[in-house]
Amino acid sequence: EELPPVMRCTGQKMSDSGVYLVENGIVMVVWVGYQASVDFVSKVFGAPSVAQIMTDGPLPALDNPLSFRVRALVKKLQSHRPMQMKLIITRQREKTEVLFRRLLKEDKGAGQWEGTSYIDYLCQLHRDIKDTLS
């Protein structure tokens, strides 16, 4: 089955009603916008609302075509990497959203990253991933 369309890795292309996945070979982060479709949230995460999505653990194995397709996508992406990536689910405006935002490579440094060199950025990203995985 084909993968969904790839989009530029920038927050400017994101919508509050969207659900996005980004990975860097070490970690895979699923970001859920606070206005994501209730139907999508129910069928993929088994929750009645975005606020009730369980963010720890893997995607639930639900018996519906959309759940199968999303889990197949995650499995396919995992198969292209030499090691198993940790899957993190984050909701919009949660603390873990910072990790997702840092993986958006095309966004210019802002806030604490403004004027940061690429090397400094990579070092901080490495520390953040290491902290997340431990």
XYZ file of C-alpha atoms in Angstrom:
134
model
C 0.000 0.000 0.000
C 1.248 3.501 -0.791
C 2.398 5.909 1.850
C 0.513 9.174 2.370
C 1.966 12.166 0.555
C 5.179 13.554 1.987
C 5.135 17.199 2.944
C 7.850 19.690 3.700
C 9.174 19.330 7.215
C 7.928 22.683 8.518
C 5.358 23.823 11.028
C 3.988 26.326 8.518
C 2.352 23.472 6.587
C 0.675 21.998 9.666
C -2.963 22.385 10.679
C -4.598 22.164 14.118
C -6.903 19.533 12.631
C -4.041 17.406 11.295
C -2.153 14.352 12.463
C 1.486 14.176 11.395
C 4.334 11.710 11.718
C 8.009 12.629 11.602
C 10.999 10.376 12.212
C 14.762 10.709 12.195
C 15.878 7.072 12.345
C 16.039 7.075 16.147
C 12.623 8.282 17.188
C 9.235 8.442 15.452
C 6.809 11.095 16.703
C 3.093 11.246 15.919
C 1.679 14.742 16.533
C -2.086 15.083 16.959
C -3.645 18.525 16.524
C -6.227 19.484 19.123
C -8.887 19.786 16.402
C -8.155 16.411 14.785
C -11.183 14.539 13.500
C -13.024 12.684 16.268
C -13.615 9.831 13.803
C -9.875 9.539 13.019
C -8.943 9.741 16.714
C -11.472 7.047 17.572
C -10.467 4.690 14.759
C -6.678 5.069 15.146
C -6.156 5.778 18.847
C -9.318 4.220 20.308
C -10.132 7.414 22.209
C -13.296 9.527 22.156
C -11.311 12.792 21.957
C -7.791 14.120 21.389
C -7.473 14.861 25.113
C -8.079 11.192 25.944
C -5.474 9.675 23.592
C -3.071 7.434 25.486
C 0.351 8.807 24.633
C 2.405 6.040 26.212
C 2.864 2.759 24.449
C 2.309 1.687 20.859
C -0.667 2.472 18.651
C -3.581 0.282 19.704
C -4.423 -2.617 17.372
C -8.018 -1.758 16.519
C -10.162 -3.786 14.156
C -10.862 -1.263 11.394
C -9.274 -0.445 8.018
C -7.892 2.956 9.074
C -6.148 1.498 12.112
C -4.657 -1.269 9.944
C -3.416 1.300 7.421
C -1.799 3.592 9.996
C -0.105 0.687 11.789
C 1.084 -0.646 8.415
C 2.592 2.773 7.664
C 4.462 2.780 10.975
C 5.646 -0.793 10.358
C 6.809 0.077 6.833
C 8.768 3.099 8.069
C 10.291 0.977 10.843
C 11.362 -1.651 8.294
C 13.495 0.909 6.450
C 15.682 1.493 9.512
C 18.380 -0.766 10.970
C 17.033 -0.378 14.524
C 13.570 -0.135 16.027
C 12.579 3.522 16.492
C 10.801 4.532 19.662
C 7.247 5.700 18.885
C 6.098 8.797 20.744
C 2.564 10.142 20.489
C 2.135 13.787 21.416
C -0.858 16.050 21.456
C -0.696 19.671 20.413
C 0.446 21.983 23.228
C 1.949 19.201 25.362
C 5.525 19.202 26.684
C 6.549 16.426 24.298
C 5.495 18.603 21.360
C 8.915 20.256 21.684
C 10.599 17.068 20.432
C 8.286 16.976 17.419
C 8.949 20.647 16.639
C 12.703 20.094 16.836
C 12.423 17.413 14.168
C 10.922 19.935 11.738
C 14.217 20.562 9.982
C 13.013 23.287 7.635
C 11.863 25.669 10.360
C 14.324 28.436 11.123
C 15.638 28.680 14.645
C 13.315 30.657 16.844
C 13.232 31.348 20.533
C 16.049 29.388 22.163
C 17.299 28.256 18.706
C 17.568 31.707 17.129
C 21.100 32.189 15.852
C 22.120 28.652 16.874
C 24.651 26.919 14.646
C 23.655 23.662 12.984
C 26.285 21.785 15.021
C 24.869 23.163 18.299
C 21.386 22.239 17.143
C 22.441 18.649 16.357
C 24.181 18.312 19.722
C 21.077 19.492 21.568
C 18.853 17.226 19.464
C 21.112 14.270 20.307
C 20.833 15.067 24.032
C 17.045 15.426 23.801
C 16.650 12.109 21.981
C 18.956 10.381 24.438
C 16.867 11.767 27.328
C 13.642 10.685 25.604
C 14.875 7.151 24.997
C 16.171 6.643 28.522
